[in-house]
Amino acid sequence: MTTAVQLAAWWTPSSSGAGARQQRPLNIFMTFSQIGLWSFGLRPSSPIYGGTSWQSGGLVHRHRRSRPSLRPAGVHVQSTAAALSAEVAPRVVQILVPAHNEQDQIGRCLKALREQTACALPGLRLTVTVVADNCTDATAAIAAAHGAQVFETEGNRRKKAGALNQAIAPLLPRLGDDDVLLVTDADCALDPGFVATALEHVDRGYGGVGGIFRGDAGGGFVGHLQRNEYARYARDVERLGGKCLVLTGTAAMFPAATLREVTAARHDGRLPAGDGAGGIYDTTVLTEDNELTFAILHLGHKVISPPECTLATEVMPTWRALWNQRLRWKRGAVENCFQYGMTRITWRYWGRQLLTFVGVLVTAVYLGTIVWAVGFGGGLNLHPFWLGVTAVFVVERVVTVRKRGWRYMVPAALMYELSIDFFLQACHGKAYCDALARRKKNW
């Protein structure tokens, strides 16, 4: 979103006299209108990942129990006889992995779940279910070979949200209030401490805990740009102490009690009805993760993306794929704001959308002035003041990719990332036009 400022800092359309002076207030306006903008804008019978043994079977009904401590295994071990006599069942972390034709990625995802440090925590049981949605490849077979449960959807035409609702519906009633549900995409790989850290924050009272992601290798130049973008996002969230706009669909953990509250609120009208059956995910929107974040916040809960909850996720391999992804994200975010209206929660999101919209307009106007100057105004002219402003933005581009190392910091000074800035500005403009014109939505 800094595109207009960066360009303004490099050059100003040349003219003479009063005309030249009149150009500068626009540039100053662009400078301040862009600061701080960052658009937001993803089966029955199994071994259980946990403890020192593999178990099979689904969830069980059990007596009310105290919440186990998240201490490393070995700090306190209760005897088997004592545990049986107290009839204490383990706390369940139910993990759902929605997947559509993910045979190339599902193995890595499940391996990362097996390697979670939470598997060694006493009194905890991780159950992994791959939600195979209309798969025509070997996703289900590979998941089963890795020891995961496989839940195959039936007649689902509501994409990821519909698939998850089908899987959650029979599971949620059998989860205890201190159990949790973790949803992670099949093209993601959680770092080993993700689950343990997320549980700690759930136990502090958060209604949802999200992840901070980095981009996988691949995708050529467009993949490189996304990895830089994700590194900057991670830096921003870390500097804010985990405050986030949305619990992204890459990975998020929710207390079962919170999800039951969401279901009840969809039934009684406190929240949008979604699929009309009390489904956790709203199947009528493009960005179900953003909508669920809104729902949880409107019910009075807090959300967080702790800096320690990290993971790797797939990047879009082509400009076309990236365009489709970001168009869906942006339009979905706009429509979620309209869906909830202006509330104590959404006013901040409305503010960001307004500033983003202004940024798109300013960029278009500035590019128009450059075209006019080159074609009819006598060319471009450099100004010392704007060269100084340019230096500030060059430093910002370099410093904000520090997480990736000096090999990426030095090239960032060349400002080649203007390519993706222009690209995303165009995508945002298209999203606003589609939303206002109510054009057909495409997932």
Coordinates of C-alpha atoms in Angstrom, one line a residue:
M1 CA 0.0 0.0 0.0
T2 CA 3.0 2.3 -0.1
T3 CA 3.2 2.4 -3.8
A4 CA 2.0 6.0 -4.4
V5 CA 4.4 7.3 -1.8
Q6 CA 7.3 5.4 -3.2
L7 CA 6.7 6.8 -6.6
A8 CA 6.1 10.3 -5.4
A9 CA 9.4 10.1 -3.6
W10 CA 11.2 9.2 -6.8
W11 CA 9.9 11.8 -9.1
T12 CA 7.3 14.6 -9.5
P13 CA 5.8 15.6 -12.8
S14 CA 7.7 18.6 -13.9
S15 CA 6.1 21.9 -14.7
S16 CA 6.8 25.5 -13.9
G17 CA 5.7 28.2 -11.6
A18 CA 2.5 27.7 -9.6
G19 CA 1.8 24.5 -11.4
A20 CA 4.9 22.9 -9.8
R21 CA 4.0 24.1 -6.4
Q22 CA 0.4 22.8 -6.7
Q23 CA 1.7 19.2 -7.3
R24 CA 3.3 18.9 -3.9
P25 CA 0.3 19.0 -1.6
L26 CA -1.0 16.0 -3.5
N27 CA 2.3 14.2 -2.9
I28 CA 2.2 15.1 0.8
F29 CA -1.4 13.8 1.0
M30 CA -0.3 10.6 -0.6
T31 CA 2.5 10.2 1.9
F32 CA 0.3 10.5 4.9
S33 CA -2.6 8.6 3.4
Q34 CA -0.5 5.5 2.8
I35 CA 1.4 5.3 6.1
G36 CA 0.5 2.3 8.1
L37 CA -1.7 0.7 5.5
W38 CA -1.4 -3.1 5.1
S39 CA -4.4 -4.7 3.4
F40 CA -6.0 -7.8 4.7
G41 CA -6.9 -7.4 3.5
L42 CA -6.7 -20.5 4.9
R43 CA -12.3 -40.0 9.8
P44 CA -13.7 -42.5 11.9
S45 CA -11.1 -45.1 13.4
S46 CA -7.6 -43.8 13.9
P47 CA -4.4 -43.8 16.0
I48 CA -4.1 -40.9 18.3
Y49 CA -1.1 -38.7 18.2
G50 CA 0.0 -38.4 21.8
G51 CA 1.8 -39.8 24.8
T52 CA 4.1 -42.7 24.2
S53 CA 1.7 -45.0 22.5
W54 CA -0.6 -45.2 19.5
Q55 CA -4.3 -45.7 20.3
S56 CA -7.3 -46.1 18.1
G57 CA -10.9 -45.1 18.4
G58 CA -12.9 -41.9 18.4
L59 CA -13.9 -39.5 21.1
V60 CA -15.4 -40.9 24.3
H61 CA -18.0 -39.6 26.7
R62 CA -16.4 -39.0 30.1
H63 CA -16.7 -37.5 33.5
R64 CA -16.0 -33.8 34.1
R65 CA -12.3 -33.4 34.7
S66 CA -9.8 -30.8 35.7
R67 CA -7.7 -29.1 33.1
P68 CA -4.2 -30.7 32.9
S69 CA -1.1 -28.7 33.3
L70 CA 1.0 -28.0 30.2
R71 CA 4.2 -29.2 31.8
P72 CA 6.6 -31.5 30.1
A73 CA 6.1 -35.2 30.5
G74 CA 7.8 -36.6 33.5
V75 CA 7.2 -33.7 35.8
H76 CA 4.3 -35.6 37.4
V77 CA 3.1 -39.0 36.4
Q78 CA 0.0 -40.4 37.9
S79 CA -0.1 -44.2 38.2
T80 CA -2.4 -46.1 35.9
A81 CA -4.4 -47.6 38.8
A82 CA -5.0 -44.1 40.2
A83 CA -6.0 -42.7 36.9
L84 CA -8.5 -45.5 36.3
S85 CA -9.9 -45.2 39.7
A86 CA -10.5 -41.5 39.2
E87 CA -12.0 -42.2 35.8
V88 CA -10.1 -39.2 34.3
A89 CA -10.1 -39.1 30.5
P90 CA -7.4 -37.1 28.7
R91 CA -8.0 -33.6 27.3
V92 CA -8.6 -33.9 23.6
V93 CA -7.1 -31.7 20.9
Q94 CA -9.2 -32.6 17.9
I95 CA -7.3 -31.6 14.7
L96 CA -9.1 -31.2 11.4
V97 CA -7.2 -31.0 8.1
P98 CA -9.5 -30.0 5.3
A99 CA -8.1 -31.3 2.0
H100 CA -9.2 -31.3 -1.7
N101 CA -6.8 -33.2 -3.9
E102 CA -3.8 -32.6 -1.7
Q103 CA -1.9 -35.8 -2.3
D104 CA 1.4 -33.9 -2.7
Q105 CA 1.1 -32.0 0.5
I106 CA -0.9 -34.1 3.0
G107 CA 2.1 -36.3 4.0
R108 CA 4.2 -33.3 5.1
C109 CA 1.2 -31.8 7.0
L110 CA 0.6 -35.0 9.0
K111 CA 4.3 -35.5 9.7
A112 CA 4.4 -32.1 11.2
L113 CA 1.4 -32.9 13.5
R114 CA 3.1 -36.1 14.7
E115 CA 6.2 -34.1 15.7
Q116 CA 4.3 -31.6 17.9
T117 CA 5.9 -31.3 21.4
A118 CA 2.4 -31.4 22.8
C119 CA 2.3 -35.1 22.0
A120 CA 4.6 -35.6 25.1
L121 CA 2.3 -33.6 27.4
P122 CA 0.6 -35.8 30.1
G123 CA -3.2 -35.9 30.1
L124 CA -3.4 -34.8 26.5
R125 CA -4.6 -36.6 23.4
L126 CA -4.2 -35.4 19.9
T127 CA -6.6 -36.8 17.4
V128 CA -6.1 -36.1 13.7
T129 CA -8.8 -36.2 11.1
V130 CA -8.3 -35.5 7.4
V131 CA -11.5 -34.1 5.9
A132 CA -11.3 -35.3 2.3
D133 CA -13.6 -33.1 0.3
N134 CA -14.5 -34.4 -3.1
C135 CA -11.0 -35.7 -3.7
T136 CA -10.3 -37.5 -6.9
D137 CA -6.6 -38.3 -6.1
A138 CA -4.9 -40.4 -3.4
T139 CA -5.3 -37.8 -0.6
A140 CA -7.5 -40.1 1.5
A141 CA -5.3 -43.2 1.0
I142 CA -2.1 -41.3 1.9
A143 CA -3.8 -39.8 5.0
A144 CA -4.9 -43.3 6.2
A145 CA -1.4 -44.6 5.5
H146 CA 0.0 -41.9 7.8
G147 CA -2.3 -43.1 10.6
A148 CA -4.9 -40.3 10.4
Q149 CA -8.7 -40.7 10.5
V150 CA -10.3 -39.9 7.2
F151 CA -13.7 -38.2 7.0
E152 CA -15.0 -38.1 3.4
T153 CA -17.7 -35.4 2.7
E154 CA -21.0 -36.2 1.1
G155 CA -22.5 -33.9 -1.5
N156 CA -20.6 -30.9 -0.4
R157 CA -20.8 -27.9 -2.7
R158 CA -19.8 -25.3 -0.2
K159 CA -16.0 -25.7 -0.5
K160 CA -13.9 -25.6 2.6
A161 CA -16.5 -24.2 4.9
G162 CA -19.1 -26.8 4.0
A163 CA -16.6 -29.6 4.4
L164 CA -15.6 -28.5 7.8
N165 CA -19.2 -28.0 8.9
Q166 CA -19.9 -31.6 7.9
A167 CA -17.0 -32.9 9.9
I168 CA -17.5 -30.7 13.0
A169 CA -21.2 -31.4 13.4
P170 CA -20.9 -34.9 14.9
L171 CA -17.7 -34.1 16.7
L172 CA -18.6 -31.0 18.7
P173 CA -21.3 -32.5 20.9
R174 CA -18.8 -35.1 22.1
L175 CA -16.0 -32.6 23.0
G176 CA -15.7 -31.4 26.6
D177 CA -15.6 -27.7 27.4
D178 CA -11.9 -27.8 28.0
D179 CA -11.2 -29.7 24.8
V180 CA -10.1 -27.8 21.7
L181 CA -10.5 -27.9 18.0
L182 CA -7.5 -27.1 15.7
V183 CA -8.1 -26.5 12.0
T184 CA -5.1 -26.5 9.7
D185 CA -4.8 -26.6 5.9
A186 CA -3.3 -29.6 4.2
D187 CA -0.7 -27.4 2.4
C188 CA 0.6 -26.2 5.8
A189 CA 3.2 -27.6 8.2
L190 CA 3.0 -26.5 11.8
D191 CA 6.3 -26.0 13.6
P192 CA 6.8 -28.4 16.6
G193 CA 5.7 -26.0 19.4
F194 CA 2.5 -24.7 17.7
V195 CA -0.1 -26.9 19.5
A196 CA 1.5 -26.5 23.0
T197 CA 1.8 -22.7 22.7
A198 CA -1.8 -22.4 21.3
L199 CA -3.1 -24.4 24.3
E200 CA -1.3 -22.1 26.7
H201 CA -3.1 -19.2 25.2
V202 CA -6.5 -21.0 25.2
D203 CA -6.0 -21.6 28.9
R204 CA -5.4 -17.8 29.4
G205 CA -8.9 -17.2 28.1
Y206 CA -8.6 -16.5 24.4
G207 CA -11.5 -17.6 22.2
G208 CA -9.2 -18.3 19.2
V209 CA -5.5 -18.7 18.6
G210 CA -4.0 -18.3 15.1
G211 CA -0.7 -18.8 13.5
I212 CA 2.0 -16.7 11.9
F213 CA 3.0 -18.1 8.6
R214 CA 6.0 -18.0 6.2
G215 CA 6.0 -19.0 2.6
D216 CA 7.3 -22.3 1.2
A217 CA 10.0 -22.4 -1.4
G218 CA 9.0 -22.3 -5.1
G219 CA 6.9 -20.1 -7.2
G220 CA 9.8 -18.2 -8.9
F221 CA 9.7 -14.5 -8.6
V222 CA 6.1 -14.3 -7.5
G223 CA 6.8 -16.8 -4.8
H224 CA 9.7 -14.7 -3.6
L225 CA 7.5 -11.6 -3.4
Q226 CA 5.0 -13.5 -1.3
R227 CA 7.7 -14.8 1.1
N228 CA 8.9 -11.2 1.6
E229 CA 5.3 -10.1 2.2
Y230 CA 4.7 -12.9 4.8
A231 CA 8.0 -12.0 6.6
R232 CA 6.7 -8.4 6.9
Y233 CA 3.3 -9.6 8.2
A234 CA 5.1 -11.8 10.8
R235 CA 7.2 -8.9 11.9
D236 CA 4.1 -6.6 12.3
V237 CA 2.2 -9.2 14.4
E238 CA 5.3 -9.9 16.6
R239 CA 5.8 -6.2 17.2
L240 CA 2.1 -5.9 18.2
G241 CA 2.4 -8.8 20.7
G242 CA 0.3 -11.1 18.7
K243 CA -2.6 -8.8 18.0
C244 CA -4.1 -9.7 14.6
L245 CA -6.9 -8.8 12.3
V246 CA -8.0 -12.3 11.5
L247 CA -7.4 -15.9 12.6
T248 CA -6.2 -17.1 9.2
G249 CA -7.3 -20.4 7.6
T250 CA -3.7 -21.7 7.6
A251 CA -4.1 -22.8 11.3
A252 CA -6.3 -21.8 14.2
M253 CA -7.3 -23.3 17.5
F254 CA -10.6 -22.8 19.2
P255 CA -12.0 -24.0 22.6
A256 CA -14.9 -26.3 22.1
A257 CA -17.0 -24.2 24.5
T258 CA -16.5 -21.1 22.3
L259 CA -17.6 -23.0 19.2
R260 CA -20.7 -24.2 20.9
E261 CA -21.4 -20.6 21.7
V262 CA -21.0 -19.7 18.0
T263 CA -23.5 -22.4 17.0
A264 CA -26.1 -21.2 19.5
A265 CA -25.6 -17.6 18.4
R266 CA -26.2 -18.5 14.8
H267 CA -29.4 -20.2 15.8
D268 CA -30.8 -17.3 18.0
G269 CA -29.8 -14.5 15.7
R270 CA -26.9 -12.9 17.6
L271 CA -24.7 -13.9 14.6
P272 CA -25.3 -14.3 10.9
A273 CA -27.1 -17.6 10.3
G274 CA -24.4 -18.9 7.9
D275 CA -25.6 -22.2 6.5
G276 CA -28.8 -22.0 8.4
A277 CA -28.1 -25.2 10.4
G278 CA -25.8 -23.7 13.1
G279 CA -22.6 -24.5 11.2
I280 CA -19.5 -23.1 12.7
Y281 CA -18.3 -21.8 9.4
D282 CA -20.4 -19.4 7.3
T283 CA -20.8 -21.1 3.9
T284 CA -22.3 -18.0 2.3
V285 CA -19.1 -15.9 2.4
L286 CA -15.8 -16.0 0.5
T287 CA -13.6 -15.6 3.6
E288 CA -15.0 -18.0 6.2
D289 CA -12.0 -17.5 8.5
N290 CA -12.4 -13.7 8.6
E291 CA -16.1 -14.1 9.3
L292 CA -15.5 -16.6 12.2
T293 CA -13.0 -14.1 13.7
F294 CA -15.8 -11.5 13.6
A295 CA -18.2 -13.9 15.2
I296 CA -15.8 -14.8 18.1
L297 CA -15.0 -11.1 18.7
H298 CA -18.7 -10.1 18.7
L299 CA -19.4 -12.8 21.3
G300 CA -16.9 -11.0 23.6
H301 CA -13.9 -13.2 23.2
K302 CA -10.3 -12.2 22.4
V303 CA -8.1 -13.6 19.6
I304 CA -4.4 -13.7 19.3
S305 CA -1.6 -15.0 17.0
P306 CA 1.3 -15.6 19.3
P307 CA 4.8 -15.1 17.8
E308 CA 5.6 -18.7 18.8
C309 CA 2.7 -20.2 16.8
T310 CA 4.6 -20.5 13.5
L311 CA 4.1 -22.6 10.4
A312 CA 5.0 -22.9 6.7
T313 CA 2.4 -22.5 4.0
E314 CA 2.3 -22.9 0.2
V315 CA 2.7 -19.8 -1.9
M316 CA 0.8 -19.2 -5.1
P317 CA 2.9 -20.3 -8.0
T318 CA 1.7 -17.9 -10.7
W319 CA 0.5 -14.3 -11.0
R320 CA -2.9 -15.6 -12.0
A321 CA -3.3 -17.8 -9.0
L322 CA -2.1 -15.0 -6.7
W323 CA -4.7 -12.6 -8.3
N324 CA -7.5 -15.1 -7.7
Q325 CA -6.5 -15.7 -4.1
R326 CA -6.1 -12.0 -3.2
L327 CA -9.3 -11.0 -5.1
R328 CA -11.2 -13.5 -3.0
W329 CA -9.5 -12.4 0.2
K330 CA -10.1 -8.7 -0.4
R331 CA -13.7 -9.0 -1.6
G332 CA -14.5 -11.4 1.2
A333 CA -13.1 -8.9 3.8
V334 CA -15.2 -6.1 2.4
E335 CA -18.4 -8.2 2.3
N336 CA -17.8 -9.4 5.9
C337 CA -17.8 -5.7 6.9
F338 CA -21.1 -5.2 5.2
Q339 CA -22.5 -8.4 6.7
Y340 CA -21.9 -7.2 10.3
G341 CA -22.4 -3.5 9.7
M342 CA -20.8 -0.8 11.8
T343 CA -20.2 -2.2 15.3
R344 CA -17.8 -1.8 18.2
I345 CA -15.7 -4.5 16.6
T346 CA -16.0 -3.7 12.9
W347 CA -15.4 0.1 13.0
R348 CA -11.6 -0.6 12.9
Y349 CA -12.0 -2.9 9.9
W350 CA -14.2 -0.3 8.2
G351 CA -11.5 2.3 8.8
R352 CA -8.9 0.1 7.2
Q353 CA -11.1 -0.5 4.2
L354 CA -11.6 3.2 3.8
L355 CA -7.9 4.0 3.9
T356 CA -7.2 1.1 1.5
F357 CA -9.8 2.5 -0.9
V358 CA -8.3 6.0 -0.6
G359 CA -4.9 4.5 -1.3
V360 CA -6.1 2.8 -4.5
L361 CA -7.6 6.1 -5.7
V362 CA -4.4 8.1 -4.9
T363 CA -2.2 5.6 -6.7
A364 CA -4.4 5.8 -9.8
V365 CA -4.4 9.6 -9.7
Y366 CA -0.6 9.7 -9.3
L367 CA 0.1 7.3 -12.1
G368 CA -2.2 9.4 -14.2
T369 CA -0.2 12.5 -13.5
I370 CA 3.0 10.7 -14.4
V371 CA 1.5 9.6 -17.8
W372 CA 0.4 13.2 -18.4
A373 CA 3.8 14.6 -17.5
V374 CA 5.7 12.3 -19.8
G375 CA 3.2 12.6 -22.7
F376 CA 2.2 16.3 -22.5
G377 CA 4.0 18.1 -19.6
G378 CA 7.6 18.1 -20.7
G379 CA 9.0 15.1 -18.8
L380 CA 9.8 14.2 -15.2
N381 CA 11.9 16.2 -12.7
L382 CA 13.6 15.0 -9.5
H383 CA 13.2 17.0 -6.3
P384 CA 15.6 16.7 -3.3
F385 CA 12.8 16.6 -0.7
W386 CA 11.1 13.6 -2.4
L387 CA 14.5 11.9 -2.8
G388 CA 14.8 12.1 1.0
V389 CA 11.4 10.6 1.5
T390 CA 12.4 7.8 -0.9
A391 CA 15.4 7.0 1.3
V392 CA 13.0 6.5 4.2
F393 CA 11.0 4.0 2.3
V394 CA 14.1 2.2 1.0
V395 CA 15.2 1.7 4.6
E396 CA 11.7 0.5 5.5
R397 CA 11.8 -2.1 2.7
V398 CA 15.2 -3.3 3.9
V399 CA 14.5 -3.5 7.6
T400 CA 11.1 -5.2 7.4
V401 CA 12.6 -8.3 5.7
R402 CA 15.2 -8.7 8.3
K403 CA 13.8 -12.1 9.3
R404 CA 14.8 -13.4 5.9
G405 CA 18.5 -12.4 6.3
W406 CA 20.9 -10.0 4.6
R407 CA 20.7 -11.9 1.3
Y408 CA 17.1 -10.6 1.0
M409 CA 17.6 -7.3 2.8
V410 CA 20.1 -5.9 0.3
P411 CA 18.1 -6.5 -2.9
A412 CA 15.0 -5.0 -1.2
A413 CA 16.7 -1.6 -1.4
L414 CA 16.2 -1.7 -5.2
M415 CA 12.4 -1.3 -4.6
Y416 CA 11.6 -4.1 -7.2
E417 CA 8.7 -5.0 -4.9
L418 CA 6.8 -2.1 -6.5
S419 CA 5.6 -4.8 -8.9
I420 CA 3.6 -6.6 -6.3
D421 CA 2.4 -3.2 -4.8
F422 CA 0.9 -2.2 -8.1
F423 CA -0.5 -5.7 -8.6
L424 CA -2.2 -5.7 -5.2
Q425 CA -3.6 -2.2 -5.7
A426 CA -5.2 -3.3 -9.0
C427 CA -6.6 -6.4 -7.2
H428 CA -8.1 -4.3 -4.4
G429 CA -9.7 -1.9 -6.9
K430 CA -11.2 -4.9 -8.8
A431 CA -12.5 -6.3 -5.5
Y432 CA -14.2 -3.0 -4.5
C433 CA -15.8 -2.8 -8.0
D434 CA -17.1 -6.4 -7.8
A435 CA -18.5 -5.9 -4.3
L436 CA -20.3 -2.7 -5.2
A437 CA -21.6 -4.2 -8.4
R438 CA -22.5 -7.4 -6.6
R439 CA -20.9 -9.5 -9.3
K440 CA -21.0 -13.3 -8.9
K441 CA -18.7 -14.6 -6.3
N442 CA -16.0 -17.1 -7.2
W443 CA -14.2 -19.1 -4.4

